[in-house]
Amino acid sequence: MQLFRTLSALAVLTLTIIHPSVVLAQTQGKIIDHKLPNDLNGSNFTYPFPLKLYQFTSQRQQVEMAFMDVAPSGKPNHKTAMLFHGNFFCGATWNETIRVLTHIGYRVIVPDHIGYCKSTKPERYQFSLSQLAFNARSLLDTLGIGNVTIIGHSFGGMLTFRYGLMFPESIDAMIVINAIGLEDYVGKGVPWITIDTNYATSLASTFESVQAYENTTYYVGQWEDRYDVWVQMVIDVFYGSQRDTFCWNQAQITDVVLTQPIAHDFGHVRPPVLLIIGEKDTTAIGKTWAPADVVAKLGNFTALAHDVSAQIPNCTLVTFPELGHAPHIPNPDMFQAVLVEWLTTGKTISVGKT
């Protein structure tokens, strides 16, 4: 285990020397901004802002990453924010956060990652946190954007940490919201299962099963009708024109979370971090198949929040005691107040009971 951690640390140090210009040199992508089909890569959901496509070569195949590129609606501050969605979400879920950020002057870039929503769902692709982070940096380079603020939720939060380890010199700040991967699931005893097994689970997903899962972990049993749209958004992809490859990609990404832990690398994160945690979150990858004694040790976000924030050299922690895995959705006003205060002043506001 000590050897593994030593090698992991060396890998992190190696990744941090990658310069963004290297990404541009290796991808040669292009931006498509004319009218796109309603059913784009298996998703027919209508996004809140116009979509563009970033077409590029990755792993010897042509892929395309759908993204929104939203200009400031208020006085421009000449800064850019990039938002990373979570696993059961798409870029569209960030609609309210996009409006707030553009109002205070940010240009906002919101991609759907490869394998998700309106982006390519490749039949053969080696998914990794590093590859997805590399894709995002490649998009920014193609758009001619240098430094950014990265905001990531859930799986997007885990990806934000990997991006921060790979491209620290290009990051103004990181905001991480209830990231998965704050603990090493396999390291804590979750048995590894095959991608084929995860694929079968993905194929069995229904509106009711996704809603039930999100009700428990995202919204702590306080479901509101306004959340239905986000369930329907992802179910449309589960049962859309690219159902099979989407379910396979979902299985591959679950394997990424299990086999590519970031929990041993927080001490290497250099950019300033705002860590936002809904304390009633119980999300833990593998708890549906792990032994009971292992499950009992997983998903304690109150403890994880303080443990992880203590490891990150420049970290500010804000917790929402009464919220779950997606605090920016049930209480957007409080979330946005915290976000804007930290981005504009570097300070935080008191949250307390919500």
mmCIF file of C-alpha atoms in Angstrom, residues 96-324:
data_model
loop_
_atom_site.group_PDB
_atom_site.id
_atom_site.type_symbol
_atom_site.label_atom_id
_atom_site.label_comp_id
_atom_site.label_asym_id
_atom_site.label_seq_id
_atom_site.Cartn_x
_atom_site.Cartn_y
_atom_site.Cartn_z
ATOM 1 C CA GLU A 96 -29.589 28.849 -12.256
ATOM 2 C CA THR A 97 -25.878 28.893 -11.414
ATOM 3 C CA ILE A 98 -25.082 29.996 -14.971
ATOM 4 C CA ARG A 99 -27.440 32.962 -14.639
ATOM 5 C CA VAL A 100 -25.902 34.039 -11.338
ATOM 6 C CA LEU A 101 -22.310 33.754 -12.585
ATOM 7 C CA THR A 102 -22.998 35.647 -15.815
ATOM 8 C CA HIS A 103 -24.803 38.341 -13.802
ATOM 9 C CA ILE A 104 -21.618 39.021 -11.800
ATOM 10 C CA GLY A 105 -19.548 39.184 -14.985
ATOM 11 C CA TYR A 106 -18.298 35.682 -15.740
ATOM 12 C CA ARG A 107 -18.183 34.009 -19.108
ATOM 13 C CA VAL A 108 -19.467 30.490 -18.371
ATOM 14 C CA ILE A 109 -18.511 27.297 -20.221
ATOM 15 C CA VAL A 110 -20.618 24.225 -19.426
ATOM 16 C CA PRO A 111 -19.697 20.953 -21.182
ATOM 17 C CA ASP A 112 -21.423 17.605 -21.234
ATOM 18 C CA HIS A 113 -18.553 15.184 -20.693
ATOM 19 C CA ILE A 114 -17.846 12.464 -23.226
ATOM 20 C CA GLY A 115 -20.209 9.575 -22.458
ATOM 21 C CA TYR A 116 -22.961 11.839 -21.149
ATOM 22 C CA CYS A 117 -26.107 13.609 -22.308
ATOM 23 C CA LYS A 118 -25.568 15.434 -25.640
ATOM 24 C CA SER A 119 -21.920 14.420 -26.130
ATOM 25 C CA THR A 120 -20.511 11.381 -27.947
ATOM 26 C CA LYS A 121 -21.092 8.010 -26.327
ATOM 27 C CA PRO A 122 -18.214 5.960 -27.721
ATOM 28 C CA GLU A 123 -18.504 2.196 -27.942
ATOM 29 C CA ARG A 124 -14.787 1.805 -27.253
ATOM 30 C CA TYR A 125 -13.162 4.370 -24.980
ATOM 31 C CA GLN A 126 -10.795 4.140 -22.041
ATOM 32 C CA PHE A 127 -12.518 6.416 -19.555
ATOM 33 C CA SER A 128 -10.373 8.062 -16.899
ATOM 34 C CA LEU A 129 -10.531 11.196 -14.792
ATOM 35 C CA SER A 130 -7.370 12.371 -16.524
ATOM 36 C CA GLN A 131 -8.837 11.885 -20.002
ATOM 37 C CA LEU A 132 -12.007 13.819 -19.146
ATOM 38 C CA ALA A 133 -9.969 16.612 -17.555
ATOM 39 C CA PHE A 134 -7.710 16.662 -20.617
ATOM 40 C CA ASN A 135 -10.778 16.975 -22.864
ATOM 41 C CA ALA A 136 -12.023 19.961 -20.863
ATOM 42 C CA ARG A 137 -8.665 21.725 -21.007
ATOM 43 C CA SER A 138 -8.506 21.014 -24.740
ATOM 44 C CA LEU A 139 -11.879 22.729 -25.219
ATOM 45 C CA LEU A 140 -10.680 25.792 -23.316
ATOM 46 C CA ASP A 141 -7.490 25.990 -25.370
ATOM 47 C CA THR A 142 -9.461 25.750 -28.597
ATOM 48 C CA LEU A 143 -11.684 28.609 -27.385
ATOM 49 C CA GLY A 144 -8.574 30.642 -26.555
ATOM 50 C CA ILE A 145 -9.333 30.696 -22.820
ATOM 51 C CA GLY A 146 -6.503 30.666 -20.288
ATOM 52 C CA ASN A 147 -7.260 30.682 -16.583
ATOM 53 C CA VAL A 148 -10.619 29.497 -15.287
ATOM 54 C CA THR A 149 -12.591 28.893 -12.129
ATOM 55 C CA ILE A 150 -13.754 25.277 -12.042
ATOM 56 C CA ILE A 151 -17.034 24.364 -10.331
ATOM 57 C CA GLY A 152 -17.905 20.677 -10.012
ATOM 58 C CA HIS A 153 -20.659 18.648 -8.358
ATOM 59 C CA SER A 154 -20.653 14.935 -7.430
ATOM 60 C CA PHE A 155 -18.659 13.070 -10.114
ATOM 61 C CA GLY A 156 -17.912 16.520 -11.523
ATOM 62 C CA GLY A 157 -16.392 17.407 -8.145
ATOM 63 C CA MET A 158 -14.139 14.372 -8.280
ATOM 64 C CA LEU A 159 -13.151 15.424 -11.802
ATOM 65 C CA THR A 160 -12.501 18.989 -10.566
ATOM 66 C CA PHE A 161 -9.898 17.666 -8.151
ATOM 67 C CA ARG A 162 -8.166 15.690 -10.918
ATOM 68 C CA TYR A 163 -8.246 18.760 -13.189
ATOM 69 C CA GLY A 164 -6.730 20.807 -10.370
ATOM 70 C CA LEU A 165 -3.908 18.303 -9.964
ATOM 71 C CA MET A 166 -3.184 18.261 -13.688
ATOM 72 C CA PHE A 167 -3.469 21.969 -14.563
ATOM 73 C CA PRO A 168 -2.933 23.971 -11.355
ATOM 74 C CA GLU A 169 -1.296 26.920 -13.110
ATOM 75 C CA SER A 170 -4.441 27.550 -15.186
ATOM 76 C CA ILE A 171 -6.929 27.677 -12.298
ATOM 77 C CA ASP A 172 -8.079 30.801 -10.473
ATOM 78 C CA ALA A 173 -10.187 28.823 -7.994
ATOM 79 C CA MET A 174 -12.039 25.543 -7.502
ATOM 80 C CA ILE A 175 -15.512 25.090 -6.032
ATOM 81 C CA VAL A 176 -16.308 21.474 -5.182
ATOM 82 C CA ILE A 177 -19.847 20.464 -4.178
ATOM 83 C CA ASN A 178 -20.458 17.106 -2.506
ATOM 84 C CA ALA A 179 -17.859 15.334 -4.603
ATOM 85 C CA ILE A 180 -17.886 11.588 -4.752
ATOM 86 C CA GLY A 181 -14.459 10.104 -4.173
ATOM 87 C CA LEU A 182 -13.753 12.012 -0.960
ATOM 88 C CA GLU A 183 -12.987 8.533 0.363
ATOM 89 C CA ASP A 184 -11.319 5.546 -1.289
ATOM 90 C CA TYR A 185 -14.252 3.139 -1.601
ATOM 91 C CA VAL A 186 -12.250 0.039 -2.500
ATOM 92 C CA GLY A 187 -9.615 0.992 0.060
ATOM 93 C CA LYS A 188 -12.352 0.972 2.705
ATOM 94 C CA GLY A 189 -13.489 -2.502 1.688
ATOM 95 C CA VAL A 190 -15.984 -2.101 -1.163
ATOM 96 C CA PRO A 191 -15.558 -5.172 -3.394
ATOM 97 C CA TRP A 192 -14.684 -4.419 -6.987
ATOM 98 C CA ILE A 193 -17.321 -5.570 -9.469
ATOM 99 C CA THR A 194 -17.024 -5.967 -13.219
ATOM 100 C CA ILE A 195 -18.043 -3.413 -15.810
ATOM 101 C CA ASP A 196 -20.437 -6.049 -17.163
ATOM 102 C CA THR A 197 -22.222 -6.154 -13.794
ATOM 103 C CA ASN A 198 -22.422 -2.351 -13.685
ATOM 104 C CA TYR A 199 -23.762 -2.379 -17.250
ATOM 105 C CA ALA A 200 -26.634 -4.671 -16.254
ATOM 106 C CA THR A 201 -27.473 -2.282 -13.409
ATOM 107 C CA SER A 202 -27.497 0.691 -15.789
ATOM 108 C CA LEU A 203 -29.818 -1.118 -18.203
ATOM 109 C CA ALA A 204 -32.287 -1.661 -15.364
ATOM 110 C CA SER A 205 -32.564 2.049 -14.524
ATOM 111 C CA THR A 206 -36.069 3.538 -14.626
ATOM 112 C CA PHE A 207 -37.628 6.876 -13.763
ATOM 113 C CA GLU A 208 -38.816 5.365 -10.484
ATOM 114 C CA SER A 209 -35.439 3.896 -9.520
ATOM 115 C CA VAL A 210 -33.525 7.097 -10.275
ATOM 116 C CA GLN A 211 -36.134 9.194 -8.487
ATOM 117 C CA ALA A 212 -36.028 6.937 -5.417
ATOM 118 C CA TYR A 213 -32.223 7.088 -5.275
ATOM 119 C CA GLU A 214 -32.115 10.855 -5.672
ATOM 120 C CA ASN A 215 -34.915 11.352 -3.142
ATOM 121 C CA THR A 216 -32.852 9.563 -0.502
ATOM 122 C CA THR A 217 -29.391 10.965 -1.179
ATOM 123 C CA TYR A 218 -29.890 14.232 -3.081
ATOM 124 C CA TYR A 219 -32.983 15.598 -1.350
ATOM 125 C CA VAL A 220 -33.059 13.690 1.990
ATOM 126 C CA GLY A 221 -36.616 12.471 1.538
ATOM 127 C CA GLN A 222 -38.090 15.897 0.752
ATOM 128 C CA TRP A 223 -39.037 15.449 -2.884
ATOM 129 C CA GLU A 224 -40.590 18.334 -4.800
ATOM 130 C CA ASP A 225 -42.236 18.176 -8.215
ATOM 131 C CA ARG A 226 -39.659 20.624 -9.623
ATOM 132 C CA TYR A 227 -36.992 17.899 -9.340
ATOM 133 C CA ASP A 228 -38.842 15.631 -11.802
ATOM 134 C CA VAL A 229 -37.431 17.444 -14.816
ATOM 135 C CA TRP A 230 -33.873 16.447 -13.906
ATOM 136 C CA VAL A 231 -34.843 12.789 -13.542
ATOM 137 C CA GLN A 232 -36.648 12.860 -16.878
ATOM 138 C CA MET A 233 -33.619 14.531 -18.479
ATOM 139 C CA VAL A 234 -31.356 11.569 -17.725
ATOM 140 C CA ILE A 235 -34.022 8.887 -18.247
ATOM 141 C CA ASP A 236 -34.514 10.249 -21.765
ATOM 142 C CA VAL A 237 -30.860 9.348 -22.383
ATOM 143 C CA PHE A 238 -31.151 5.957 -20.678
ATOM 144 C CA TYR A 239 -33.973 5.117 -23.107
ATOM 145 C CA GLY A 240 -32.902 7.284 -26.034
ATOM 146 C CA SER A 241 -31.433 6.492 -29.433
ATOM 147 C CA GLN A 242 -28.025 5.615 -27.912
ATOM 148 C CA ARG A 243 -29.312 3.664 -24.912
ATOM 149 C CA ASP A 244 -26.892 0.749 -25.135
ATOM 150 C CA THR A 245 -23.667 2.742 -25.399
ATOM 151 C CA PHE A 246 -24.834 5.231 -22.763
ATOM 152 C CA CYS A 247 -25.476 2.404 -20.280
ATOM 153 C CA TRP A 248 -22.081 0.906 -21.121
ATOM 154 C CA ASN A 249 -20.377 4.279 -20.626
ATOM 155 C CA GLN A 250 -22.150 4.646 -17.272
ATOM 156 C CA ALA A 251 -20.708 1.291 -16.231
ATOM 157 C CA GLN A 252 -17.226 2.327 -17.348
ATOM 158 C CA ILE A 253 -17.451 5.546 -15.340
ATOM 159 C CA THR A 254 -18.494 3.648 -12.202
ATOM 160 C CA ASP A 255 -15.323 1.610 -12.690
ATOM 161 C CA VAL A 256 -13.309 4.841 -12.927
ATOM 162 C CA VAL A 257 -14.621 5.937 -9.530
ATOM 163 C CA LEU A 258 -13.732 2.595 -7.968
ATOM 164 C CA THR A 259 -10.300 2.160 -9.521
ATOM 165 C CA GLN A 260 -8.956 5.733 -9.760
ATOM 166 C CA PRO A 261 -9.218 7.156 -6.215
ATOM 167 C CA ILE A 262 -8.306 10.769 -5.536
ATOM 168 C CA ALA A 263 -8.617 10.471 -1.760
ATOM 169 C CA HIS A 264 -4.843 10.115 -1.290
ATOM 170 C CA ASP A 265 -3.975 13.237 -3.301
ATOM 171 C CA PHE A 266 -5.756 16.132 -1.576
ATOM 172 C CA GLY A 267 -2.523 17.355 -0.027
ATOM 173 C CA HIS A 268 -1.176 18.059 -3.527
ATOM 174 C CA VAL A 269 -4.029 20.393 -4.560
ATOM 175 C CA ARG A 270 -2.537 23.856 -5.105
ATOM 176 C CA PRO A 271 -5.365 26.207 -6.213
ATOM 177 C CA PRO A 272 -7.701 27.737 -3.604
ATOM 178 C CA VAL A 273 -10.718 25.513 -2.949
ATOM 179 C CA LEU A 274 -14.211 26.226 -1.681
ATOM 180 C CA LEU A 275 -15.570 22.901 -0.457
ATOM 181 C CA ILE A 276 -19.374 22.930 -0.116
ATOM 182 C CA ILE A 277 -20.992 19.970 1.625
ATOM 183 C CA GLY A 278 -24.605 19.024 2.251
ATOM 184 C CA GLU A 279 -24.088 17.079 5.478
ATOM 185 C CA LYS A 280 -27.098 14.768 5.098
ATOM 186 C CA ASP A 281 -25.598 13.240 1.967
ATOM 187 C CA THR A 282 -24.976 9.492 2.278
ATOM 188 C CA THR A 283 -23.651 8.846 -1.235
ATOM 189 C CA ALA A 284 -21.049 6.092 -1.478
ATOM 190 C CA ILE A 285 -20.251 4.117 -4.610
ATOM 191 C CA GLY A 286 -20.599 0.433 -3.816
ATOM 192 C CA LYS A 287 -22.817 0.593 -0.766
ATOM 193 C CA THR A 288 -25.545 -1.350 -2.581
ATOM 194 C CA TRP A 289 -23.305 -4.418 -2.870
ATOM 195 C CA ALA A 290 -20.704 -4.016 -0.103
ATOM 196 C CA PRO A 291 -20.939 -5.992 3.172
ATOM 197 C CA ALA A 292 -22.898 -4.307 5.971
ATOM 198 C CA ASP A 293 -19.824 -3.635 8.108
ATOM 199 C CA VAL A 294 -18.207 -1.801 5.167
ATOM 200 C CA VAL A 295 -21.367 0.162 4.323
ATOM 201 C CA ALA A 296 -21.469 1.407 7.920
ATOM 202 C CA LYS A 297 -18.120 3.167 7.354
ATOM 203 C CA LEU A 298 -19.080 4.895 4.093
ATOM 204 C CA GLY A 299 -20.767 8.158 3.140
ATOM 205 C CA ASN A 300 -20.331 10.120 6.366
ATOM 206 C CA PHE A 301 -20.100 13.513 4.720
ATOM 207 C CA THR A 302 -19.965 15.444 7.998
ATOM 208 C CA ALA A 303 -16.731 13.677 8.903
ATOM 209 C CA LEU A 304 -15.423 13.653 5.328
ATOM 210 C CA ALA A 305 -15.939 17.409 4.987
ATOM 211 C CA HIS A 306 -13.637 18.205 7.886
ATOM 212 C CA ASP A 307 -11.105 15.483 7.096
ATOM 213 C CA VAL A 308 -10.718 16.484 3.438
ATOM 214 C CA SER A 309 -10.711 20.246 4.063
ATOM 215 C CA ALA A 310 -7.900 19.773 6.583
ATOM 216 C CA GLN A 311 -5.776 18.037 3.945
ATOM 217 C CA ILE A 312 -6.154 20.659 1.198
ATOM 218 C CA PRO A 313 -3.534 23.412 1.680
ATOM 219 C CA ASN A 314 -5.823 26.351 0.788
ATOM 220 C CA CYS A 315 -9.379 25.256 1.523
ATOM 221 C CA THR A 316 -12.506 27.021 2.780
ATOM 222 C CA LEU A 317 -15.284 24.717 4.030
ATOM 223 C CA VAL A 318 -18.983 25.585 4.034
ATOM 224 C CA THR A 319 -21.528 23.003 5.183
ATOM 225 C CA PHE A 320 -25.306 22.855 4.818
ATOM 226 C CA PRO A 321 -26.412 20.839 7.874
ATOM 227 C CA GLU A 322 -29.903 19.988 6.574
ATOM 228 C CA LEU A 323 -29.184 19.343 2.887
ATOM 229 C CA GLY A 324 -28.018 16.312 0.924
#
